[in-house]
XYZ file of C-alpha atoms in Angstrom:
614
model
C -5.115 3.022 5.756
C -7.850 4.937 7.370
C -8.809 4.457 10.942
C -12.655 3.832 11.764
C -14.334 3.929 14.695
C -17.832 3.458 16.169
C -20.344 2.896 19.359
C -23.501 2.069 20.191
C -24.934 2.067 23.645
C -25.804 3.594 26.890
C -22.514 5.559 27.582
C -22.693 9.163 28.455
C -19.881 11.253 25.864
C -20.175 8.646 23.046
C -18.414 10.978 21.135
C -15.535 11.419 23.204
C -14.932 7.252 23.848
C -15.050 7.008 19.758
C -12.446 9.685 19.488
C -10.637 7.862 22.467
C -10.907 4.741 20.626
C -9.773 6.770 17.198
C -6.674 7.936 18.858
C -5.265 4.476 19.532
C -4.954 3.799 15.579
C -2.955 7.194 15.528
C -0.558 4.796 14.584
C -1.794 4.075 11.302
C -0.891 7.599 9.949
C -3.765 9.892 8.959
C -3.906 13.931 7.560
C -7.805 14.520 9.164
C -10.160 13.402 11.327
C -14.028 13.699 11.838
C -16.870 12.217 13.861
C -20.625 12.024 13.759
C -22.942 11.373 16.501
C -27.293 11.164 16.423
C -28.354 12.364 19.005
C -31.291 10.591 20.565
C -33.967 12.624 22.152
C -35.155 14.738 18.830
C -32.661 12.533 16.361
C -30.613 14.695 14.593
C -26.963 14.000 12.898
C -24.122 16.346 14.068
C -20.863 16.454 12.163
C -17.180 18.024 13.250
C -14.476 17.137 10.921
C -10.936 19.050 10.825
C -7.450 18.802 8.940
C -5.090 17.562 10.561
C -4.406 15.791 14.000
C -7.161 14.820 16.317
C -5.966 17.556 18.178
C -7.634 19.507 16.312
C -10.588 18.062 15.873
C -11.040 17.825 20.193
C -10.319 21.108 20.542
C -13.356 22.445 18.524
C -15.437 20.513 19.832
C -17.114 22.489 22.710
C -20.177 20.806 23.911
C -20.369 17.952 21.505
C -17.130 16.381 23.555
C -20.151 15.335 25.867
C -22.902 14.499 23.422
C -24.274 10.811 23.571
C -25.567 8.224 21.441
C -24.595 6.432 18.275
C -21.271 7.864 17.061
C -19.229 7.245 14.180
C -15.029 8.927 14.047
C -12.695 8.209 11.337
C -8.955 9.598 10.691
C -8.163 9.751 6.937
C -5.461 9.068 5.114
C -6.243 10.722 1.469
C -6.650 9.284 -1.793
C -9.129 11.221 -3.600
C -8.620 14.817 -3.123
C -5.914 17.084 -0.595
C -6.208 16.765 2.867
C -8.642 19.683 4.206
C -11.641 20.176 5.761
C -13.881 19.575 3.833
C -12.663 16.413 2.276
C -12.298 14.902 5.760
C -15.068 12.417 6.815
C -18.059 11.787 7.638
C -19.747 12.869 4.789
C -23.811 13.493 4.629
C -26.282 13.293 2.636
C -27.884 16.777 0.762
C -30.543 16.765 3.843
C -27.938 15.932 6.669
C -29.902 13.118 8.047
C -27.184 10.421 7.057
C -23.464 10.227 7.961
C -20.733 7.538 6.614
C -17.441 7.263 6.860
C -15.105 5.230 4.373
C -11.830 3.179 4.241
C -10.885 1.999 0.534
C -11.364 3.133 -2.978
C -14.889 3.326 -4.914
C -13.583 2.672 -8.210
C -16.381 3.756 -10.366
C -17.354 6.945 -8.241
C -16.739 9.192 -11.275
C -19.330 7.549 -13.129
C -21.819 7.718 -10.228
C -21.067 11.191 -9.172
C -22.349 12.405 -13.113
C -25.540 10.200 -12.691
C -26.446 11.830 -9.185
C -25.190 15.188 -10.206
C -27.438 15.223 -13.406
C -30.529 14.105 -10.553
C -29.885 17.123 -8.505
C -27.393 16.432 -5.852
C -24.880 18.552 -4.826
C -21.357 17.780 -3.305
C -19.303 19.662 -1.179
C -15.483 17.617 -0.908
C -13.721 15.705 -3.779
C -13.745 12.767 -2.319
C -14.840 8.991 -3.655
C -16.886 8.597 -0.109
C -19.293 11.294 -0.563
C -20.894 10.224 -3.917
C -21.732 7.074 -1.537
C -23.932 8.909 0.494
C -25.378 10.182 -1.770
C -25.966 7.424 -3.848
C -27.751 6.021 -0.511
C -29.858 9.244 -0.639
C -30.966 8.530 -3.761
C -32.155 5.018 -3.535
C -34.202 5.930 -0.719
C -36.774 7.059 -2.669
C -37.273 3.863 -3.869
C -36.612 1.639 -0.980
C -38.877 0.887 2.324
C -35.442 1.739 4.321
C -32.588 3.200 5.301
C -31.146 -0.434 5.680
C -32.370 -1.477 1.883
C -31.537 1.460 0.491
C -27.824 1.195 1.162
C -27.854 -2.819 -0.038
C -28.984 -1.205 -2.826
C -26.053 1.936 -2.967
C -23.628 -1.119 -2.327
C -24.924 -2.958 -4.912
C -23.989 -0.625 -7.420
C -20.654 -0.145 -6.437
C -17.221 -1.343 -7.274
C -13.903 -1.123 -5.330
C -12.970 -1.894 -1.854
C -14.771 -0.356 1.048
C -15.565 -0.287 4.763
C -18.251 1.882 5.700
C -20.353 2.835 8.432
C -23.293 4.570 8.641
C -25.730 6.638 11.231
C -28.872 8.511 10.677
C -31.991 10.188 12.150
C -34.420 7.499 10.877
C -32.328 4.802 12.810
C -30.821 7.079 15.729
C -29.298 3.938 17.228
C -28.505 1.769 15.099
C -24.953 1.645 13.049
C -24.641 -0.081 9.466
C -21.236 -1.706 8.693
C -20.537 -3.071 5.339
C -16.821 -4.880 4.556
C -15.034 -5.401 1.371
C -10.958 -5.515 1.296
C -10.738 -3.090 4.352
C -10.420 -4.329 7.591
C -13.274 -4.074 9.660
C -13.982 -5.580 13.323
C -16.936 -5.553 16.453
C -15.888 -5.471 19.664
C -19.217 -7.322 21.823
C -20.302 -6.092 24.820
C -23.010 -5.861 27.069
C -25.631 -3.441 26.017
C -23.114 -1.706 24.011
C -21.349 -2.536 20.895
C -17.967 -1.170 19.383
C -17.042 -0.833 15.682
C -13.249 -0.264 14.509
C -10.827 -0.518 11.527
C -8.487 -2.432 14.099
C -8.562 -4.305 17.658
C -6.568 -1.521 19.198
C -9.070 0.400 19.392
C -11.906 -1.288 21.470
C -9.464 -3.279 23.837
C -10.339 -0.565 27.218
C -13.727 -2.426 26.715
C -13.785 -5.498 25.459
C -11.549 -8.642 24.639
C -14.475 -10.532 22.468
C -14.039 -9.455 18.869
C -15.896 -10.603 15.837
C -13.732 -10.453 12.802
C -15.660 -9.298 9.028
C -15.067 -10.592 5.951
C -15.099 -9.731 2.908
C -18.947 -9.233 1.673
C -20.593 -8.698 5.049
C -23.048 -6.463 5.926
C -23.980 -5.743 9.295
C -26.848 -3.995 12.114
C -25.280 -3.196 15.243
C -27.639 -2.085 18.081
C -26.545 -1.924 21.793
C -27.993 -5.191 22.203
C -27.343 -6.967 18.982
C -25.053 -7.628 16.163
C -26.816 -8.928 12.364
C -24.574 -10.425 9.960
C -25.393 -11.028 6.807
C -24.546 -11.550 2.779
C -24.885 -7.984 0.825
C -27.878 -10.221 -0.486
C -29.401 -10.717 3.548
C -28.610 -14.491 3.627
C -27.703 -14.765 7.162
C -23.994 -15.644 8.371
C -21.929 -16.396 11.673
C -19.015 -15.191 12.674
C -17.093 -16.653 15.211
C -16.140 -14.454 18.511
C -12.257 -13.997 18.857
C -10.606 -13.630 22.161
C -8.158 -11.473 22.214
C -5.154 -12.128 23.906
C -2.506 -10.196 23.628
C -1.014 -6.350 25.034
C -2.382 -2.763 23.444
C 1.299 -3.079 21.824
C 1.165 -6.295 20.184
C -2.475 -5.474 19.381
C -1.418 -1.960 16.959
C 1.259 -4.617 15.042
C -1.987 -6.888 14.166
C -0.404 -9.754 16.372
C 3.190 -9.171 14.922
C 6.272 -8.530 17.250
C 7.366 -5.607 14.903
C 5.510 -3.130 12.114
C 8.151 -4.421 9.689
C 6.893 -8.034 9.188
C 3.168 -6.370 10.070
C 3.971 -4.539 6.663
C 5.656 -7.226 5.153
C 2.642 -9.398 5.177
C 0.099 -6.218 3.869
C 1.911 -6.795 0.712
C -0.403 -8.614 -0.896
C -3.493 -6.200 0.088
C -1.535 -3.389 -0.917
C -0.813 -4.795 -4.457
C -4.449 -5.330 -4.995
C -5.218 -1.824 -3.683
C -2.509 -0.313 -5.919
C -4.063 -2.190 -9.292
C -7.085 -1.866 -8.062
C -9.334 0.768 -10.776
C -6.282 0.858 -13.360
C -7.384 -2.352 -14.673
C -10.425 -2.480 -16.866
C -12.978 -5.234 -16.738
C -11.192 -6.174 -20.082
C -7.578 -6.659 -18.563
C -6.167 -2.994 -19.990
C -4.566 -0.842 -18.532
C -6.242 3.120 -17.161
C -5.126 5.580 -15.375
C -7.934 8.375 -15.162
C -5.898 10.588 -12.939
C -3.254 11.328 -15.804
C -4.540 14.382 -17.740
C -1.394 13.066 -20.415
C -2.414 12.873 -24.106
C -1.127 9.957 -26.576
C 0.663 12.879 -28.438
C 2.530 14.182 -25.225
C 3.641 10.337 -24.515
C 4.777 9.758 -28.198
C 6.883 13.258 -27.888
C 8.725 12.138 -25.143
C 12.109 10.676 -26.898
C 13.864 9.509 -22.572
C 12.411 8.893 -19.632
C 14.595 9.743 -16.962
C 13.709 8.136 -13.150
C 14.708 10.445 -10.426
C 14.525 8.641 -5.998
C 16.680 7.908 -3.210
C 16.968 4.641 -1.658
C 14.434 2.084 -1.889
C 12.744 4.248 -4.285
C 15.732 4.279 -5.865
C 15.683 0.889 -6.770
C 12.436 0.708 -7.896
C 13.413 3.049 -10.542
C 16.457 0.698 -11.287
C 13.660 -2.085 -12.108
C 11.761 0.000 -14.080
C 14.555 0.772 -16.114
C 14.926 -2.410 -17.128
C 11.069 -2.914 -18.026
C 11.230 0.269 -19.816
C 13.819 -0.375 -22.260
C 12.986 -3.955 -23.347
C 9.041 -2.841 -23.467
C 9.510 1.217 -24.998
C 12.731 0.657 -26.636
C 13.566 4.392 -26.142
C 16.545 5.191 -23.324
C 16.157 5.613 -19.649
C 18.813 6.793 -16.891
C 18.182 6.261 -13.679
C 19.616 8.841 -11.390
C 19.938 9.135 -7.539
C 18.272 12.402 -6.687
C 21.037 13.642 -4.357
C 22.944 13.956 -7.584
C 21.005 14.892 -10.532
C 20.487 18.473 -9.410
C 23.912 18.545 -9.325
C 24.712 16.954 -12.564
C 23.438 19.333 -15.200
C 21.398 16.558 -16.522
C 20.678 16.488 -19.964
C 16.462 16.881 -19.730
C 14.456 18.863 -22.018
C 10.886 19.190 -23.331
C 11.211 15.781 -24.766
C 11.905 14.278 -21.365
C 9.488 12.127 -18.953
C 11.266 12.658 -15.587
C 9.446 10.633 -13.314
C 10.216 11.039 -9.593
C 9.489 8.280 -7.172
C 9.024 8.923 -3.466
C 6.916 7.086 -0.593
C 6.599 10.349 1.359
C 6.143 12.927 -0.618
C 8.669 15.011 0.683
C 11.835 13.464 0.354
C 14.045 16.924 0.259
C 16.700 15.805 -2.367
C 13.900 14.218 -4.248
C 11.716 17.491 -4.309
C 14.738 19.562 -5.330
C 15.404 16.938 -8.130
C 12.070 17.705 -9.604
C 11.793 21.196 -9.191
C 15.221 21.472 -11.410
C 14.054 19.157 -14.176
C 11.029 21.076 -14.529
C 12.978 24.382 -15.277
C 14.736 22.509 -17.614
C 11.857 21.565 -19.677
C 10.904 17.638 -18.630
C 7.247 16.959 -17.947
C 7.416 15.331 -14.116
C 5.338 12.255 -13.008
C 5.459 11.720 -9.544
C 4.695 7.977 -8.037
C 4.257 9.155 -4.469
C 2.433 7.221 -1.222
C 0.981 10.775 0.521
C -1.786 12.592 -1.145
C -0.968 16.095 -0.715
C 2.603 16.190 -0.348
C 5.078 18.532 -1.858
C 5.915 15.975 -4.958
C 2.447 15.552 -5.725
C 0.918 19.380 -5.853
C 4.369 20.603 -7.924
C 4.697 17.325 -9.764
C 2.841 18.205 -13.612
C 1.248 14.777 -13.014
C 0.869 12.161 -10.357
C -0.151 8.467 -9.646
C -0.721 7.299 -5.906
C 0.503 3.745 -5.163
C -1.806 2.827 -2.504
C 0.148 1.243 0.515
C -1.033 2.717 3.108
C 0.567 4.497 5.898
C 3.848 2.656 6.530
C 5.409 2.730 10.235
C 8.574 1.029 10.183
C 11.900 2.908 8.886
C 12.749 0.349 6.535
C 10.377 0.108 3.574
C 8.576 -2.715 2.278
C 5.536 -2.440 1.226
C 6.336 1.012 0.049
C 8.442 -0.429 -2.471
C 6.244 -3.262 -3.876
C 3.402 -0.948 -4.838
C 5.974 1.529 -6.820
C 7.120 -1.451 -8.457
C 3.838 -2.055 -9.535
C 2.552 1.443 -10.344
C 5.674 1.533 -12.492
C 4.545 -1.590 -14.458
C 1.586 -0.227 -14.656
C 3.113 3.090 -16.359
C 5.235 1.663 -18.955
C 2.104 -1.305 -20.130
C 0.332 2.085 -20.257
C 2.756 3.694 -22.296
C 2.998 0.990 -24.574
C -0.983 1.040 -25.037
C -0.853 4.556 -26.321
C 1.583 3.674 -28.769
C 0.347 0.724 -30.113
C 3.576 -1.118 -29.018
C 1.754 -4.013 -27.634
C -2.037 -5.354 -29.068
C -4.811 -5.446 -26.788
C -4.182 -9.464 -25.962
C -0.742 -9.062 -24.890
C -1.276 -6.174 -22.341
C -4.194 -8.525 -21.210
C -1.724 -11.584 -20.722
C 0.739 -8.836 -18.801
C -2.162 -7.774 -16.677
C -3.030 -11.228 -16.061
C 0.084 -11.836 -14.632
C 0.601 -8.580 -12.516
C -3.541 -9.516 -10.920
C -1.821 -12.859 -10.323
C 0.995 -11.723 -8.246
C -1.219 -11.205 -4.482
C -2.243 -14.555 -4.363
C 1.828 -15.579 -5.264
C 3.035 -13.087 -2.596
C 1.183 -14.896 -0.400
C 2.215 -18.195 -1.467
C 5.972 -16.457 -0.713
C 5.111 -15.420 2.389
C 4.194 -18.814 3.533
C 8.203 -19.192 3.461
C 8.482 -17.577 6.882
C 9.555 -20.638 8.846
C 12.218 -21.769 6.735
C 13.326 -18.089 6.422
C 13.383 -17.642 10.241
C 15.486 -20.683 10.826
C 17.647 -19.683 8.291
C 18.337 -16.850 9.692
C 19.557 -18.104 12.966
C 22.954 -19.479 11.144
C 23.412 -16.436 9.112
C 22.605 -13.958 11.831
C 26.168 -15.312 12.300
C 27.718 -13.563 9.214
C 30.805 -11.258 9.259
C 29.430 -9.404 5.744
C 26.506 -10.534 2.539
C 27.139 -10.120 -0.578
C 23.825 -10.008 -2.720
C 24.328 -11.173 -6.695
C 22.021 -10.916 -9.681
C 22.194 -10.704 -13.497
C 19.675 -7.988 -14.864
C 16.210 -7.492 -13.012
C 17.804 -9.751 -10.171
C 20.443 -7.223 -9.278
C 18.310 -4.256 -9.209
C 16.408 -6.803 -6.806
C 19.930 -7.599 -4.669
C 20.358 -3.749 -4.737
C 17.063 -3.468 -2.622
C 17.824 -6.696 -0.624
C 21.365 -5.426 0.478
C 19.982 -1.917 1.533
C 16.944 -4.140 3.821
C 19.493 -5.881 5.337
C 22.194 -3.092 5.889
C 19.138 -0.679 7.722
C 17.469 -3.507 9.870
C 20.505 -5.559 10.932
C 23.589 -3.631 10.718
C 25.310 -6.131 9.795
C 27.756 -4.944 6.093
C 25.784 -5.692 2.845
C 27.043 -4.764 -0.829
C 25.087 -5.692 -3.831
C 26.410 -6.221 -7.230
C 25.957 -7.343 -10.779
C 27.096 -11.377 -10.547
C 29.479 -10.370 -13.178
C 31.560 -8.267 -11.432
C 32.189 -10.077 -8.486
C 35.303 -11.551 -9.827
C 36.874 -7.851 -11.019
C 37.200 -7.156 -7.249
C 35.107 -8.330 -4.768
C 35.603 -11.808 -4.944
C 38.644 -11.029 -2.971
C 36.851 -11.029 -0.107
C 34.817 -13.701 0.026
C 35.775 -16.128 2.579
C 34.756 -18.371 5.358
C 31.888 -16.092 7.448
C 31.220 -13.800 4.162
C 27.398 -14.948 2.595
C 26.498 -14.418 -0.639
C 23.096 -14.610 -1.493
C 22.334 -14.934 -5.424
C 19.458 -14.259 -7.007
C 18.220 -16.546 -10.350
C 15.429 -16.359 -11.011
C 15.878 -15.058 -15.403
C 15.522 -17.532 -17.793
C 17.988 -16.181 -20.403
C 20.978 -14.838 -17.383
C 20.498 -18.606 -15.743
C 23.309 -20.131 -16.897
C 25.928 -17.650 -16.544
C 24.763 -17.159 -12.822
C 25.591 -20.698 -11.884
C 28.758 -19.913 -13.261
C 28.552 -17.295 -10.652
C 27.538 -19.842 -8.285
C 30.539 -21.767 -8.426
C 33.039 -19.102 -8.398
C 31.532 -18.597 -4.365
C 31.034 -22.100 -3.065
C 34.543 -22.656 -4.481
C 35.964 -19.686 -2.355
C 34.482 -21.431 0.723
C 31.672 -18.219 0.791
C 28.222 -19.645 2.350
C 25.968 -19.709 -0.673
C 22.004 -19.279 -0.480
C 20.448 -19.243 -3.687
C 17.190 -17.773 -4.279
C 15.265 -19.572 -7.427
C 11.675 -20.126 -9.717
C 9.514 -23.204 -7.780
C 10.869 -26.367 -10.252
C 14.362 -25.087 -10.892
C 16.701 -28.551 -10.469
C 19.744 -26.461 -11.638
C 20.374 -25.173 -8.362
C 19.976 -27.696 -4.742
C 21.664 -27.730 -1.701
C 24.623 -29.855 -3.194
C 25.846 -26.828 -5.054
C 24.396 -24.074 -2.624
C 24.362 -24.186 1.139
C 20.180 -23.297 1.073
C 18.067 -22.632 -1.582
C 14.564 -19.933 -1.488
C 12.486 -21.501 -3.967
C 9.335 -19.201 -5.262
C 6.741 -18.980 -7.569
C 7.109 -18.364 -11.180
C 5.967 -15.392 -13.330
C 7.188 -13.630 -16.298
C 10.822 -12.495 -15.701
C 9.971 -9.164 -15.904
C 7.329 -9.233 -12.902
C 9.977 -11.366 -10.304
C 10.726 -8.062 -8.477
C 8.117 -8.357 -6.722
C 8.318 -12.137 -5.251
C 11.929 -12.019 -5.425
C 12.319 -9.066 -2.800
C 9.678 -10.790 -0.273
C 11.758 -13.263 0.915
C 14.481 -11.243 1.112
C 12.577 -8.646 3.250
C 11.722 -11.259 5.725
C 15.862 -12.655 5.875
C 16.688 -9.121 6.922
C 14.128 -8.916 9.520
C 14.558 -12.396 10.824
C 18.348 -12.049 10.867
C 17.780 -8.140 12.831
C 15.340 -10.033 15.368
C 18.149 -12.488 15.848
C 20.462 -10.065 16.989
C 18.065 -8.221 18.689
C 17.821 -4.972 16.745
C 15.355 -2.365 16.760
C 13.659 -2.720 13.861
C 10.927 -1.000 13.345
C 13.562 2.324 14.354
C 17.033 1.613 13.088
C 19.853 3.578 14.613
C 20.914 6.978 13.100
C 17.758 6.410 10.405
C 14.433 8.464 9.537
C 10.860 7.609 7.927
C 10.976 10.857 5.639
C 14.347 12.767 4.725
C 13.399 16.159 4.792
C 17.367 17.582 5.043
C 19.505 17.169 1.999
């Protein structure tokens, strides 16, 4: 998400390299940027922080362009409060002698921010990050050091961080800490760099040490401590890097798309991570939403576009067979248009990664003057769907570069779950064990996604026959076609090659008719109680002479490569949570097959990140 930056050394305009540095992760997407620097004759901490592009943030600089010594920038993409100001980082300490900047989520913050407020600190932003500094502030009056009292301030924290941190007692000196966030050092001599990615130190150095998760670290120009949160000592081992400034923004991947494709199971984490209590139920302490508002509501209508779209189609699914009360699922373009049938009684909830999808926005704005109480599931803090939605829940992907989503849609998919097992809590629909065993199962999925992703090979050489196909075909019975809706539209952007998606069913009430040689259909099984009538499904292809890839559970013997031309075989989870590994492998067919052909991927033809026109 956020971009960090940092240096230590002899440099003159320390603050201008780290904003140099900064502005090669401009990539990464960001709504402010700040930077700190100590100054070294008479220490003292100096902060400039500003909404918006690093443009401008440079252009109020003035003389503190050319200040030197340890420096600290960051560009931030929000989570915890609107992009402005004063919510940008670094943040400081009441006295202004310590300055940290922050990529991840402090999941208890709330909790810590009422325990330092009731000991006298004040805050100035509404950020998570802040109460850190504080919390550093704090334990300083018990600690022999800056550098034990933030073991201590980590200590007490939960979530996912990277920090760093300068200050007047140690004017050159910069603390590091890693959890979940990426974090690197680039090594030099007499200097030292600090970044959230390799991009960003490559004008200096090639020799990169690579945290992880749990380290805490002392840079000085001269040296580089690792150690355990604890101070048991560690090595790291220096990485040379290789490859171009390009290469080096994808994280060593040709294209942004499979860069993204392979966050997945980071961003899953991030997106469960603080909605989950220690005791496996579900929270959402952003929803202001009472249990006699939710029991009110007699239809939840889902309102996207595209990908979002059919993320709404799976949650339609998981809605009814888990509420039992009706949902519609309508494509925003047309529900304004529609007259839908919404009232006070209705949940509309409108899904968007931007924020500002335009037929999206307008869908919401007309179900709230009809009545319906709007949830918005949105990527961007701060964008139009969040401020007029009545309520809204931030999946936590991260900025997303390429044109065709992935990542994007995973979190929704599990911010929805999340939403309907949270529903069901108020109710009393489910007892406390069951939502545990759901939860359990949705904590479960990262370490599966990665398991799927370990698929790549096969994928990629699979691809090289069917980058060959005149036209796909993508089947499914229940969850599994709102799945082959999303795998038709990945394929469609990326390779531009004709994809349709459709209930298995159907196939022979039309489009059978065109399956032939060149024509492959790829068909999704992967629910127990649909199984048998999609091998029936099955057959009706491979005995038009269609290529056939079937995409199954790990263990399935119902389906090999005597009945199917290639079989996908991933790991098992409740049907209801197979989205999510189901769509993986599909993401990486489409971009294999696209890189096959030789598309541009990460910018499809006559396509846009955000649809701001209707």
């Amino acid at each position: 998400m956020c971009g960090i930056t940092g240096y230590v050394g002899g440099r003159a305009s320390s603050v201008r390299l780290v904003l140099d540095n900064l502005k090669r992760l401009e990539y990464r997407g960001y709504d402010s940027a700040g930077v700190a620097v100590v100054t070294p004759n008479s220490p003292t901490v100096t902060v400039m922080k500003k909404a918006g592009k690093l443009a401008n943030l440079t252009g109020s600089l003035g003389d503190l362009a050319f200040a030197s010594g340890a420096a600290i920038a960051h560009t931030r993409w929000a989570t915890h409060g609107r992009p402005n100001d004063g919510n940008a980082h670094p943040h400081t300490d009441c006295s202004g002698r310590i300055a940290l900047i922050h990529n991840g989520i402090i999941e208890n913050y709330l909790d810590l921010k009422d325990d330092l407020l009731a000991q006298g600190h004040t805050f100035s932003s509404d950020t998570d990050t802040e109460v850190l500094v504080h919390l550093i502030e704090e334990r300083l009056k018990t600690s022999d050091g800056l550098e034990t009292a933030l073991r201590s301030a980590l200590a007490s924290v939960t979530g996912a961080y990277s920090i760093c941190v300068v200050s007047e007692m140690e004017p050159d000196v910069i603390y590091a800490a890693k959890t979940a966030s990426p974090l690197i050092i680039g090594l030099g001599e007499g200097e030292n760099f600090l970044a959230s990615d390799i991009p960003a130190v490559m004008e200096y150095t090639r020799r990169v040490l690579v945290l992880e998760d749990g380290d805490f670290v002392k840079i000085t120009p001269d040296q580089v401590t690792i150690t355990t949160l604890e101070g048991a000592p560690l090595q790291r081992d220096v990485f040379a890097v290789t490859w171009d400034v390009s290469t080096a923004s994808k994280g060593g991947y040709d294209h942004f798309m499979l860069k993204e494709i392979h966050e997945q199971p980071q961003t899953i984490r991030d997106t469960l991570r603080g909605r989950v209590s220690d005791t496996n139920q579900v929270m959402f302490p952003e929803l202001k939403l009472s249990r006699e508002q939710l029991l009110n509501f007699n239809r939840i209508v889902i309102v996207a576009c595209g990908t979002a779209y059919h993320a709404g189609m799976v949650a339609k699914h998981f809605y009814e067979a888990l509420l039992r009360r009706p949902v519609e699922v309508s494509v925003a373009s047309e529900f304004r248009y529609s007259d839908p049938i919404v009232d006070q009684h209705t949940l509309a909830i409108i899904i968007s990664q931007s924020g500002e999808t335009a037929d999206t926005l307008a869908a919401l704005r007309e179900a709230k003057v009809k009545g319906a109480t709007t949830l918005a599931v949105v990527n961007v803090v701060g964008s139009s769907i969040a401020r007029e939605a009545d309520e809204v829940i931030y999946t936590y992907a991260g900025p997303e570069i390429s044109v065709a989503s992935t990542k994007a849609y995973t979190t929704q998919l599990v911010a929805l779950y999340l939403v309907g097992l949270f529903i069901a809590e108020q109710e009393n629909r489910l007892g406390p064990t069951v939502v545990s065993d759901y939860v359990e199962l949705l904590k479960a999925l990262p370490a599966q996604v990665a398991e799927v992703l370990k698929l790549g090979p096969e994928i990629k050489e699979l691809a090289q026959g069917l980058s060959k196909s005149s036209s796909f075909f993508f089947l499914g019975r229940g969850f599994d076609y709102a799945v082959a809706m999303e795998a038709a539209l990945k394929l469609k952007e990326v390779s531009y090659i004709h994809a349709e998606a459709y209930a298995a069913g159907e196939m022979k009430h039309g489009p059978l008719a065109l399956v032939e040689p060149g024509v492959t259909v790829v068909c999704f099984a992967t629910q127990s109680a649909l199984y048998d009538k999609m091998l029936s499904n099955v057959k009706e292809i491979t005995a038009r002479d269609g290529g056939a890839v079937a995409l199954v559970k790990e263990g399935d013997e119902g389906l090999d490569t005597r009945s199917v031309d290639s079989v996908l075989r991933i790991p098992s989870t409740h049907d209801w949570f197979m989205p999510i590994l189901a769509i993986v492998p599909m993401q990486m067919l489409a971009y294999y097959i696209a890189a096959a052909l030789g598309r541009e991927i990460d910018q499809p033809r006559n396509l846009a990140k955000s649809v701001t026109v209707e």
